CSV table of C-alpha atoms in Angstrom, one decimal:
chain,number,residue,atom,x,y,z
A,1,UNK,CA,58.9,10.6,15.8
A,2,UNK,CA,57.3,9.4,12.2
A,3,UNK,CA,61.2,9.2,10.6
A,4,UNK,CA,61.6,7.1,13.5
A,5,UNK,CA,58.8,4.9,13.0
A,6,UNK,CA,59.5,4.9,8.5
A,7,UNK,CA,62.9,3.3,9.1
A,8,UNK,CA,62.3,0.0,7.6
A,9,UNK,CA,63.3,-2.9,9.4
A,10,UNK,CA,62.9,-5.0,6.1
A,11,UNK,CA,64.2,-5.0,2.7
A,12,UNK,CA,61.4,-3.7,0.3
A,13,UNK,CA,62.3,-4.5,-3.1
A,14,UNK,CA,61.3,-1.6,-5.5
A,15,UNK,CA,58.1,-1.3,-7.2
A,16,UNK,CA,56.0,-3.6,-4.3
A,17,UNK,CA,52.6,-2.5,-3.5
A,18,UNK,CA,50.2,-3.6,-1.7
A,19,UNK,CA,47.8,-6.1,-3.4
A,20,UNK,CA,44.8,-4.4,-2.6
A,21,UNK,CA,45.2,-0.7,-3.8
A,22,UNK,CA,45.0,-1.4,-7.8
A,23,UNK,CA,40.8,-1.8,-6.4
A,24,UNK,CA,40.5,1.2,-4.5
A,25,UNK,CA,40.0,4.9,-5.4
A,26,UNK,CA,42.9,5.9,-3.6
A,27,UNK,CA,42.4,9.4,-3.6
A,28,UNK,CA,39.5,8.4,-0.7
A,29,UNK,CA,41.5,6.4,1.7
A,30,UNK,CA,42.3,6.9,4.7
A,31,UNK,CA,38.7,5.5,4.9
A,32,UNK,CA,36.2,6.5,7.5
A,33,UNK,CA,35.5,3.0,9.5
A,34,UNK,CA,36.5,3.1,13.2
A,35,UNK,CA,39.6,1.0,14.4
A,36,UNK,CA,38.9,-2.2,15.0
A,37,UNK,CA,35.9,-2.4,12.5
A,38,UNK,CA,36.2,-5.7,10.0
A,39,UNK,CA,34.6,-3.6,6.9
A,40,UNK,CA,38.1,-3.0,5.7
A,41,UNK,CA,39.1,-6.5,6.4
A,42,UNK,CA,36.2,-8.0,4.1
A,43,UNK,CA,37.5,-5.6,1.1
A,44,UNK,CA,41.2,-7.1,1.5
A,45,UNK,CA,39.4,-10.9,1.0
A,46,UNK,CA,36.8,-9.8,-1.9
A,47,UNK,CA,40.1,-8.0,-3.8
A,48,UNK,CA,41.9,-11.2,-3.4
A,49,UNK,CA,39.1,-13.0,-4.3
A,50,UNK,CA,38.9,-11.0,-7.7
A,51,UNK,CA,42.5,-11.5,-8.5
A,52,UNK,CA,42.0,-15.5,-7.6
A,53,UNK,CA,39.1,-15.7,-10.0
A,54,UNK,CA,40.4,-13.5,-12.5
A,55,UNK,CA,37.7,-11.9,-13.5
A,56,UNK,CA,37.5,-9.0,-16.3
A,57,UNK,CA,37.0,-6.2,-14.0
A,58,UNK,CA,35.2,-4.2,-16.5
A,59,UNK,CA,32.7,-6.4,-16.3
A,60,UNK,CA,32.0,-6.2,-12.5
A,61,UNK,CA,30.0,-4.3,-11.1
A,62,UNK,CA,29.4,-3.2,-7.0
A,63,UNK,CA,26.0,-1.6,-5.7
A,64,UNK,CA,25.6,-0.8,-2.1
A,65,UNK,CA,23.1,1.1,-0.4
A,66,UNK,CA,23.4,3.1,2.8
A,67,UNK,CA,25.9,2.2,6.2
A,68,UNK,CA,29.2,1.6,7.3
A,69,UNK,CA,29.6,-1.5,4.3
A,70,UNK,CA,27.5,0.5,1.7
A,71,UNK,CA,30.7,3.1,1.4
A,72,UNK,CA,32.3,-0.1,0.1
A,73,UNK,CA,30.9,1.3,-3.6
A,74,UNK,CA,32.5,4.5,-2.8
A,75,UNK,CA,36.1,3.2,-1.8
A,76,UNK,CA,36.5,0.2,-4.3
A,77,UNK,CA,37.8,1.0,-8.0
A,78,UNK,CA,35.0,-1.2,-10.2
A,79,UNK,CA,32.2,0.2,-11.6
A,80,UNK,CA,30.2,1.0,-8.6
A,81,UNK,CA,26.3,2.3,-7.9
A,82,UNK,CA,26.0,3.7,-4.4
A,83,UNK,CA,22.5,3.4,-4.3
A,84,UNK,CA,19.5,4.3,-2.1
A,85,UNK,CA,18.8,3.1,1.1
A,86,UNK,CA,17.9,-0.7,1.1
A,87,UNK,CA,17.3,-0.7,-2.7
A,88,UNK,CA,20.9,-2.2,-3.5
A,89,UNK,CA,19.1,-5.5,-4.4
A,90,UNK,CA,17.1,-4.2,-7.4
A,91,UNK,CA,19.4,-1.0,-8.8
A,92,UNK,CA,21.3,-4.7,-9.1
A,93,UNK,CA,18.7,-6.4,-10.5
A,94,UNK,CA,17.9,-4.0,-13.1
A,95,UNK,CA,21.6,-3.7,-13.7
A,96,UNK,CA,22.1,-7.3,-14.5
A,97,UNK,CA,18.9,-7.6,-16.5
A,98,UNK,CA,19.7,-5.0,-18.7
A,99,UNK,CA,23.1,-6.4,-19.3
A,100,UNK,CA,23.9,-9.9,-18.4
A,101,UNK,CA,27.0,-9.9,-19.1
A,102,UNK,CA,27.7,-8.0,-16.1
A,103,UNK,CA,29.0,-9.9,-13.1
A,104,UNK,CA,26.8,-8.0,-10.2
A,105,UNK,CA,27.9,-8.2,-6.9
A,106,UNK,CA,25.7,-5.9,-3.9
A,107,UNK,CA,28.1,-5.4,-1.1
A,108,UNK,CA,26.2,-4.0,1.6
A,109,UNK,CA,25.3,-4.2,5.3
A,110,UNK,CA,22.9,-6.2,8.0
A,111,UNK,CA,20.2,-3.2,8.0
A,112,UNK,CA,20.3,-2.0,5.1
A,113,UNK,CA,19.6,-5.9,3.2
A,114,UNK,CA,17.7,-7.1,6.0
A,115,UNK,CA,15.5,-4.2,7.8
A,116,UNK,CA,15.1,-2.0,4.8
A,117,UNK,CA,15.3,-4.4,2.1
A,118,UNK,CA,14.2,-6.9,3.0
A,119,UNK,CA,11.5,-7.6,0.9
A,120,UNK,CA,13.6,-6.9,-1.9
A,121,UNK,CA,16.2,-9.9,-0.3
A,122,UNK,CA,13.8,-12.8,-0.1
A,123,UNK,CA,12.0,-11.7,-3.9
A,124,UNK,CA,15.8,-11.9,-5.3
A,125,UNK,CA,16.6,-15.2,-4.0
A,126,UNK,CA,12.9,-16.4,-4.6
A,127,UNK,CA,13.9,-15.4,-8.1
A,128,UNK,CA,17.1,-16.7,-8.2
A,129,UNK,CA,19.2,-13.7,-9.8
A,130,UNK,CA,22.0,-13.9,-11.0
A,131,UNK,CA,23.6,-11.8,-8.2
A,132,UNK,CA,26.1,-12.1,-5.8
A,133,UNK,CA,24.8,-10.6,-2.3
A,134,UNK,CA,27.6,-10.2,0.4
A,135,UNK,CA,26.8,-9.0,3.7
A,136,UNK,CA,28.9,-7.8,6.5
A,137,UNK,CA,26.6,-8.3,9.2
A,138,UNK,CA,27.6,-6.0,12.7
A,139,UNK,CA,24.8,-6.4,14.6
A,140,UNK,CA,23.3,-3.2,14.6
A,141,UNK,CA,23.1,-0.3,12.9
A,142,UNK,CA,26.3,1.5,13.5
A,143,UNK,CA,26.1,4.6,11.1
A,144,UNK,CA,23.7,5.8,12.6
A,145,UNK,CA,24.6,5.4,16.6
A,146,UNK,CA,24.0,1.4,17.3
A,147,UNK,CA,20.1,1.4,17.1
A,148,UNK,CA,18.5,-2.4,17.5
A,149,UNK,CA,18.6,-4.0,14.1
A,150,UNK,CA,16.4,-6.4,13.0
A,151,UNK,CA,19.8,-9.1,13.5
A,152,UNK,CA,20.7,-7.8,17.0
A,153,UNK,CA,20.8,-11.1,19.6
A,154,UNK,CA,18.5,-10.8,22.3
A,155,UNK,CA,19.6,-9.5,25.8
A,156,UNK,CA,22.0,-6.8,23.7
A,157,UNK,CA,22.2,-3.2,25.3
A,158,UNK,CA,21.7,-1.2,22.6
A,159,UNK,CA,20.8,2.8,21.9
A,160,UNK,CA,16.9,2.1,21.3
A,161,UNK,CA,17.0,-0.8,24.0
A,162,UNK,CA,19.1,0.6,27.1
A,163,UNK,CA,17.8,-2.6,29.0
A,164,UNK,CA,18.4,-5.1,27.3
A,165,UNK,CA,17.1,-6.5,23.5
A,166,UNK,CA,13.8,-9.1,23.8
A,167,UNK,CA,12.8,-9.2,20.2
A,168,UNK,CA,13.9,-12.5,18.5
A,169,UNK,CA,16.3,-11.5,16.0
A,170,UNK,CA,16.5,-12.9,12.2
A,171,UNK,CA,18.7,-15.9,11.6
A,172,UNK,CA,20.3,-14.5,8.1
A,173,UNK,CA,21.0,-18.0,7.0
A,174,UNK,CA,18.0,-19.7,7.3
A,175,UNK,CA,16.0,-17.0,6.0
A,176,UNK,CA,18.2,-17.2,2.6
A,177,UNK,CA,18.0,-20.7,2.4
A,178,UNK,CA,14.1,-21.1,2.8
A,179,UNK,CA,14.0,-18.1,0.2
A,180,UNK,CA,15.9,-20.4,-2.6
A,181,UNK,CA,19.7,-18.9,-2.8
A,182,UNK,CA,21.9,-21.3,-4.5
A,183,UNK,CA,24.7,-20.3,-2.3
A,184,UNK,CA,24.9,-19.8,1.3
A,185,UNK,CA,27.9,-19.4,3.4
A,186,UNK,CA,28.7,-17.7,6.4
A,187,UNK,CA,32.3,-16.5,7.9
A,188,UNK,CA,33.8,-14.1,10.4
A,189,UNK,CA,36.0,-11.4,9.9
A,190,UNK,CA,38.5,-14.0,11.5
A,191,UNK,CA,38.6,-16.3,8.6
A,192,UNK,CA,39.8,-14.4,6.3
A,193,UNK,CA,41.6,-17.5,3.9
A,194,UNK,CA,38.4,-19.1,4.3
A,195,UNK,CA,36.4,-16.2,3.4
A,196,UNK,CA,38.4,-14.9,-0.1
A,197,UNK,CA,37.8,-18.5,-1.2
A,198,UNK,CA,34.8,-18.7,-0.4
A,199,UNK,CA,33.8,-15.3,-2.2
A,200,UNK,CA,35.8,-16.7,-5.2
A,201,UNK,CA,33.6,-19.7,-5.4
A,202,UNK,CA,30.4,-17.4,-5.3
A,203,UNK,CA,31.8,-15.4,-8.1
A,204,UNK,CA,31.5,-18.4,-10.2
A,205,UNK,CA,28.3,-19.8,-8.7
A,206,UNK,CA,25.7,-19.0,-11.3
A,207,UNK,CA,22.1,-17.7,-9.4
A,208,UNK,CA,21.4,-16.1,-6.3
A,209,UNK,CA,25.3,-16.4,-3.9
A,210,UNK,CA,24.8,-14.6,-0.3
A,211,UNK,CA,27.7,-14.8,2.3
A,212,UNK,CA,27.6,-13.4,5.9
A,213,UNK,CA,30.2,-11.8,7.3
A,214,UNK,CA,30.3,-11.4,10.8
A,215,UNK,CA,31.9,-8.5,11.6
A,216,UNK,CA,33.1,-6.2,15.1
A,217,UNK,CA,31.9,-3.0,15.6
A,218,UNK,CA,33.4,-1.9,18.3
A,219,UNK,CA,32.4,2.0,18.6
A,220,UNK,CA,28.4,0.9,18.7
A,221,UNK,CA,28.4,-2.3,19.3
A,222,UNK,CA,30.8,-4.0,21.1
A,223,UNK,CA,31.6,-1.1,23.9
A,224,UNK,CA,27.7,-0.5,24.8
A,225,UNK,CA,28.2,-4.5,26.2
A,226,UNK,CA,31.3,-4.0,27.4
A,227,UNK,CA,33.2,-6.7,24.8
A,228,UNK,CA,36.2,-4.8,24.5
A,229,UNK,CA,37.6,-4.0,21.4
A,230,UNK,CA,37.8,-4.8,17.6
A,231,UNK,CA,40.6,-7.2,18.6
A,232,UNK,CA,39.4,-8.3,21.8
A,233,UNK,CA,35.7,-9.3,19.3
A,234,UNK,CA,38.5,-10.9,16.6
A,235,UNK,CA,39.8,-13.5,19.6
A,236,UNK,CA,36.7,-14.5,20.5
A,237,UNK,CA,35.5,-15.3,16.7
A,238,UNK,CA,38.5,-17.6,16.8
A,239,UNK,CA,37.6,-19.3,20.1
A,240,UNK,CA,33.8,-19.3,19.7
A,241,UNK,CA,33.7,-19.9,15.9
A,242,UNK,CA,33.2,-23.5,14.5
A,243,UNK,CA,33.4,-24.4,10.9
A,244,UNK,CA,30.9,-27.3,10.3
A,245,UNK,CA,29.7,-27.1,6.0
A,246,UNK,CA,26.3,-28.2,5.2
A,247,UNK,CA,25.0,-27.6,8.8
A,248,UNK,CA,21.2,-27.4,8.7
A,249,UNK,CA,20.9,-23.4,8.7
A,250,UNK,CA,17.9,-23.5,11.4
A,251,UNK,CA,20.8,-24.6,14.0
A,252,UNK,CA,23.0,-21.5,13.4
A,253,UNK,CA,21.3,-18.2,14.8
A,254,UNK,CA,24.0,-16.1,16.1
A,255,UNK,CA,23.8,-15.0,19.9
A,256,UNK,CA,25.3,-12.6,21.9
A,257,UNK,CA,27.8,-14.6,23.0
A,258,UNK,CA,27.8,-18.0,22.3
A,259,UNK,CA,29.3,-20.3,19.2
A,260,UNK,CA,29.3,-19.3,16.0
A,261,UNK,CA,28.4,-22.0,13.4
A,262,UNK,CA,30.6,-20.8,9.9
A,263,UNK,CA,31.0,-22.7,7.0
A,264,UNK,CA,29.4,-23.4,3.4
A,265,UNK,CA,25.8,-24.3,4.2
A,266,UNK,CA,23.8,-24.7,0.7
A,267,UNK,CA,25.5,-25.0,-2.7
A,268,UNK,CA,22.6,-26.0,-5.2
A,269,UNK,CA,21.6,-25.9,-8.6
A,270,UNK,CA,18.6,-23.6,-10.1
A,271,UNK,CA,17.7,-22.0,-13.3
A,272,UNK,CA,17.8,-18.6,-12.5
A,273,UNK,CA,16.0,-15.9,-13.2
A,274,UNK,CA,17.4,-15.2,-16.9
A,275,UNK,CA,17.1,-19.0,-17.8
A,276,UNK,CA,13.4,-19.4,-16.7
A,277,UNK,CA,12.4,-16.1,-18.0
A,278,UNK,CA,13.4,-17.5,-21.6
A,279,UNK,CA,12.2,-21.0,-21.1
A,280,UNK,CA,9.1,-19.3,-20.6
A,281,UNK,CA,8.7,-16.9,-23.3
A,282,UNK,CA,9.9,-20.1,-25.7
A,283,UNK,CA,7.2,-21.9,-24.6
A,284,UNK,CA,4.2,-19.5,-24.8
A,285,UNK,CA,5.2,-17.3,-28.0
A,286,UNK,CA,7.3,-19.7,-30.0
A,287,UNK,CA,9.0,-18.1,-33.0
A,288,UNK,CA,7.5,-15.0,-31.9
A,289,UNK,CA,10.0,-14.5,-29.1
A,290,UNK,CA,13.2,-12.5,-30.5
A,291,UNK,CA,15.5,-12.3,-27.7
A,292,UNK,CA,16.2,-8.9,-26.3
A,293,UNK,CA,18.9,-7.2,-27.5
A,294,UNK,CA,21.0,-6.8,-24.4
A,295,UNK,CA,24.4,-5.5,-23.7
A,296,UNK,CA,26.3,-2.3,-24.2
A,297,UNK,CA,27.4,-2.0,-27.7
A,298,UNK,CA,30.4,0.1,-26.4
A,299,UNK,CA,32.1,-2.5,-25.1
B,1,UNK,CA,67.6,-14.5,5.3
B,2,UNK,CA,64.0,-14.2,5.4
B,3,UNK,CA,61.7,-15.5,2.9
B,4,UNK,CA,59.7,-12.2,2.5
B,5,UNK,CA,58.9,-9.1,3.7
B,6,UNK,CA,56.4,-6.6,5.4
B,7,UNK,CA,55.7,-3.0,4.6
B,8,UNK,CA,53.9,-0.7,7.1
B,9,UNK,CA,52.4,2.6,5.8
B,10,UNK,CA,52.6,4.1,9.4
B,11,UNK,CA,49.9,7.0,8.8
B,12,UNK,CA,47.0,4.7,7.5
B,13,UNK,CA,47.0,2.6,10.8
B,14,UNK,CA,44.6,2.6,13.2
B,15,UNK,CA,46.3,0.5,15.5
B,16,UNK,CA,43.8,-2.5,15.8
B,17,UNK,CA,46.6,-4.3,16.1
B,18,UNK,CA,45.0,-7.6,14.3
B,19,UNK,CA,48.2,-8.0,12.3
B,20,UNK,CA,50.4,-8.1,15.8
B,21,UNK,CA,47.9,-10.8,17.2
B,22,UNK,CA,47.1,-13.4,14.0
B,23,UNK,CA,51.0,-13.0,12.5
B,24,UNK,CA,51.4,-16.7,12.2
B,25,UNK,CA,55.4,-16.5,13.0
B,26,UNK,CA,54.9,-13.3,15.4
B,27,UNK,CA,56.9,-10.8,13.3
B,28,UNK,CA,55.1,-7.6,14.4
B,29,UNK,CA,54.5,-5.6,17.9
B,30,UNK,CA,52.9,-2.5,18.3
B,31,UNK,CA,55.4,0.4,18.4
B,32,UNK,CA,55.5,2.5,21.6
B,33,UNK,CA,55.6,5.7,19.2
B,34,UNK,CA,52.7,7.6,17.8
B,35,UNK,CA,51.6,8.3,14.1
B,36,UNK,CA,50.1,11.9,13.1
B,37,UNK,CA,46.6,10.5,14.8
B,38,UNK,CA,48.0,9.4,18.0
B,39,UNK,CA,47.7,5.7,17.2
B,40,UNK,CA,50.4,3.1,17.7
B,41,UNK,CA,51.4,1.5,14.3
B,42,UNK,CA,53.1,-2.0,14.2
B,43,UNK,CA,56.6,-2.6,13.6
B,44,UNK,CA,59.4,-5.5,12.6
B,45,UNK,CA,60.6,-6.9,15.3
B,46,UNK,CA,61.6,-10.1,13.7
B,47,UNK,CA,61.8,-9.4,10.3
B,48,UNK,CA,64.2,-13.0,9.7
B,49,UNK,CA,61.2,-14.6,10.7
B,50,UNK,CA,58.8,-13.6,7.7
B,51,UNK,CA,57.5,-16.0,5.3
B,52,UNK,CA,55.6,-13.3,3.6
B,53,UNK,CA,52.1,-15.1,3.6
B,54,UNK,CA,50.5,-11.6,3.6
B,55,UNK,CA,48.1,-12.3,6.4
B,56,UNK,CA,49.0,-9.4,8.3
B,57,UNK,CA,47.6,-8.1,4.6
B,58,UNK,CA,44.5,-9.8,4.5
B,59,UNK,CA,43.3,-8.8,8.1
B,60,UNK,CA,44.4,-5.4,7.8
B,61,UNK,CA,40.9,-3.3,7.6
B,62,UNK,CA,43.3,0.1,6.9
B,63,UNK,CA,45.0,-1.1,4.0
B,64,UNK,CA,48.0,0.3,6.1
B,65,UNK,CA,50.4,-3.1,5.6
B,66,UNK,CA,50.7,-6.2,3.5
B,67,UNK,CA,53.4,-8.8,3.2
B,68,UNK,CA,55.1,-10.5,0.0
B,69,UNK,CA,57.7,-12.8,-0.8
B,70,UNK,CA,61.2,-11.5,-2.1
B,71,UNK,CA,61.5,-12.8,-6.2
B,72,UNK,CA,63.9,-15.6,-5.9
C-alpha cells in the first residue's frame, strides 16, 4: 500500500529537503502533538523566520517550560533549556543577563506563561528584557487532559468545568501591553505568512517582543465543545479572524466563538533592562562602575 | 511544466489535511490509502499546477511535506 502511496507524482530534483529539518533534532520526530494541533505549524514559521532574519544560530537560544509548546526546546536544533514548570521567563532572564550577546527567545505555552508564571510574565515585560516571549496560546491546558486555564473563554465545557466556564478569562494582549512589552502581536495558526514575518520583526525588536498564537487543540479542546477538528478550528480562524494593527488591546479578548482581532498591536521604544541597569550604575558610582565582564570566552 | 514541486513524506503525516484545504492552486487531495498509522496522507493530483510557494510547508504541523521551486 505505502510503495503505492511513495510513487511520486512530481519531479524531485536531488539533494531537496525540507526547509525546516536543518532546526530540528531529527532523531525525535515523528513528534508527539495530536493531528490537527498548530504547535508544529508555529515551528515551520519561527524556522522560516530564523532563515529570513539570518541570525547566527549559535547565538540563539530557546527555553520552554512544561506543555504541549514547551517540547518545542526538545524538538528544535538551537541551543535549548527545557526548563521547569512556568519558570521559562527567568532561566531566560538569567541566560541573557549573563550573556547578552545571546538572542533569547522562550517558546512556551498559554498555562505555563500565564497560570504558572505569571508573575514572572508581567515582572519581565515591567522590566523590559531583552527577550523574545512567543506563546502558542490553546485555550486550555491540554497536556495534562483540557483543565480550565486561566485563558479559557467563558461558557467553555471543559474537564474541571463539565458545565460550562464562568470565570472571566485573561486577555493576553492587554495584560502585555499594560505591563510595558515593546512588542505585541497576535496571529492564528492560520496566518502563517503573516506570522514568520511577524516573528522576524520581533527577532530584531530590541526589549521585551511577546506574540500570541492562537492555536487548535483539537483532542482537549475543540472536541469537549463539539468544534470539529484541527481543520474544521483552521476554517474558522480564517472566517472569524480580522487583521486590524494598532487596535487598542482592551478590544481584543478572544471568545469562544466569536471574531478574532490579529494583527501588530504595540511596537514601541524602551531602554531595556540592560540599558537602564548601566545608566544607573553610571550615575550613582561613576568611575567606580567597571562593566561586568560578560560573555563566554569560548566563543 | 510546473513551476515547482511538492514532496510528501507519507509516514510523518497525520492527515490534518491543512495542506489539502489552504493549497492556494488546489494541487493536493487526501489519498484514499493508509500510511503505517492508519492515517490518509495527501497526494499530487495536479502536480502541473504547482507554483511551489511552500505553503503546504509552512502549515504542515508534521513536518511531513514542503514545496520548492525547480532551479531554473
Amino acid at each position: 500500500m505505502s510503495e503505492q502511496l511513495l510513487e511520486v507524482e512530481c519531479e524531485i530534483p536531488e539533494g531537496s529537503f525540507n526547509p525546516v529539518e536543518p532546526f530540528l533534532r531529527m532523531d525525535r520526530i515523528p513528534h508527539i502533538w495530536c493531528a490537527g494541533c498548530g504547535i508544529g505549524t508555529t515551528v515551520n514559521c519561527f524556522t522560516r523566520a530564523l532563515l529570513e532574519s539570518k541570525a547566527n544560530l549559535d547565538k540563539v537560544a530557546i527555553v520552554s517550560g512544561i506543555g504541549c509548546t514547551g517540547r518545542v526546546a526538545g524538538y528544535a536544533r538551537l541551543d535549548s533549556f527545557h526548563t521547569t514548570h512556568g519558570r521559562a521567563i527567568p532561566f531566560a532572564t538569567g541566560l541573557k543577563l549573563a550573556n547578552p550577546e545571546l538572542q533569547v527567545v522562550v517558546y512556551s505555552g498559554d498555562g505555563d506563561l500565564f497560570a504558572i508564571g505569571g508573575n514572572h510574565f508581567i515582572h519581565a515585560a515591567r522590566r523590559n528584557m531583552d527577550i523574545k516571549v512567543i506563546c502558542v496560546n490553546n485555550l486550555t491546558y491540554a497536556m495534562t487532559g483540557g483543565q480550565t486555564a486561566p485563558t479559557t473563554p467563558s461558557h467553555v465545557i471543559s474537564a474541571t468545568a463539565p458545565y460550562g466556564v464562568f470565570e472571566p478569562a485573561f486577555n493576553l494582549v492587554q495584560l502585555a501591553d499594560a505591563c510595558g512589552a515593546s512588542y505585541v502581536a497576535r496571529w492564528t495558526t492560520f496566518h502563517v505568512k503573516q506570522l514568520a514575518r511577524s516573528m522576524e520583526e520581533v527577532l530584531k525588536k530590541k526589549g521585551f517582543g511577546f506574540i500570541e498564537i492562537v492555536s487548535p487543540c483539537p483532542t482537549l479542546y475543540q472536541r469537549r465543545n463539539k468544534m470539529g477538528d484541527g481543520l474544521d478550528t483552521m476554517k474558522y480562524y480564517k472566517q472569524a479572524s480580522k487583521i486590524r494593527h494598532g487596535a487598542p488591546t482592551g478590544e481584543c479578548s478572544l471568545t469562544k466563538s466569536g471574531e478574532i482581532v490579529v494583527g501588530k498591536f504595540i511596537d514601541r521604544e524602551r531602554p531595556d533592562y540592560y540599558e537602564l541597569l548601566q545608566a544607573q550604575m553610571h550615575e550613582s558610582l561613576g568611575d567606580r562602575y567597571a562593566e561586568p565582564e560578560v560573555g563566554c570566552s569560548e566563543c | 511544466m510546473s513551476k515547482g514541486f511538492v514532496a510528501i513524506n507519507v509516514e510523518r503525516c497525520k492527515g490534518c489535511a491543512f495542506c489539502v484545504e489552504f493549497c492556494p492552486t488546489h494541487v493536493l487531495a487526501l489519498s484514499s490509502a493508509f500510511n503505517s498509522k492508519g492515517y490518509h496522507p495527501p497526494h499530487v493530483v495536479a502536480s502541473d499546477k504547482c507554483s511551489g510557494c511552500d505553503l503546504c510547508g509552512m502549515y504542515c504541523p508534521d513536518f511531513a511535506i514542503y514545496g520548492a521551486r525547480y532551479a531554473r
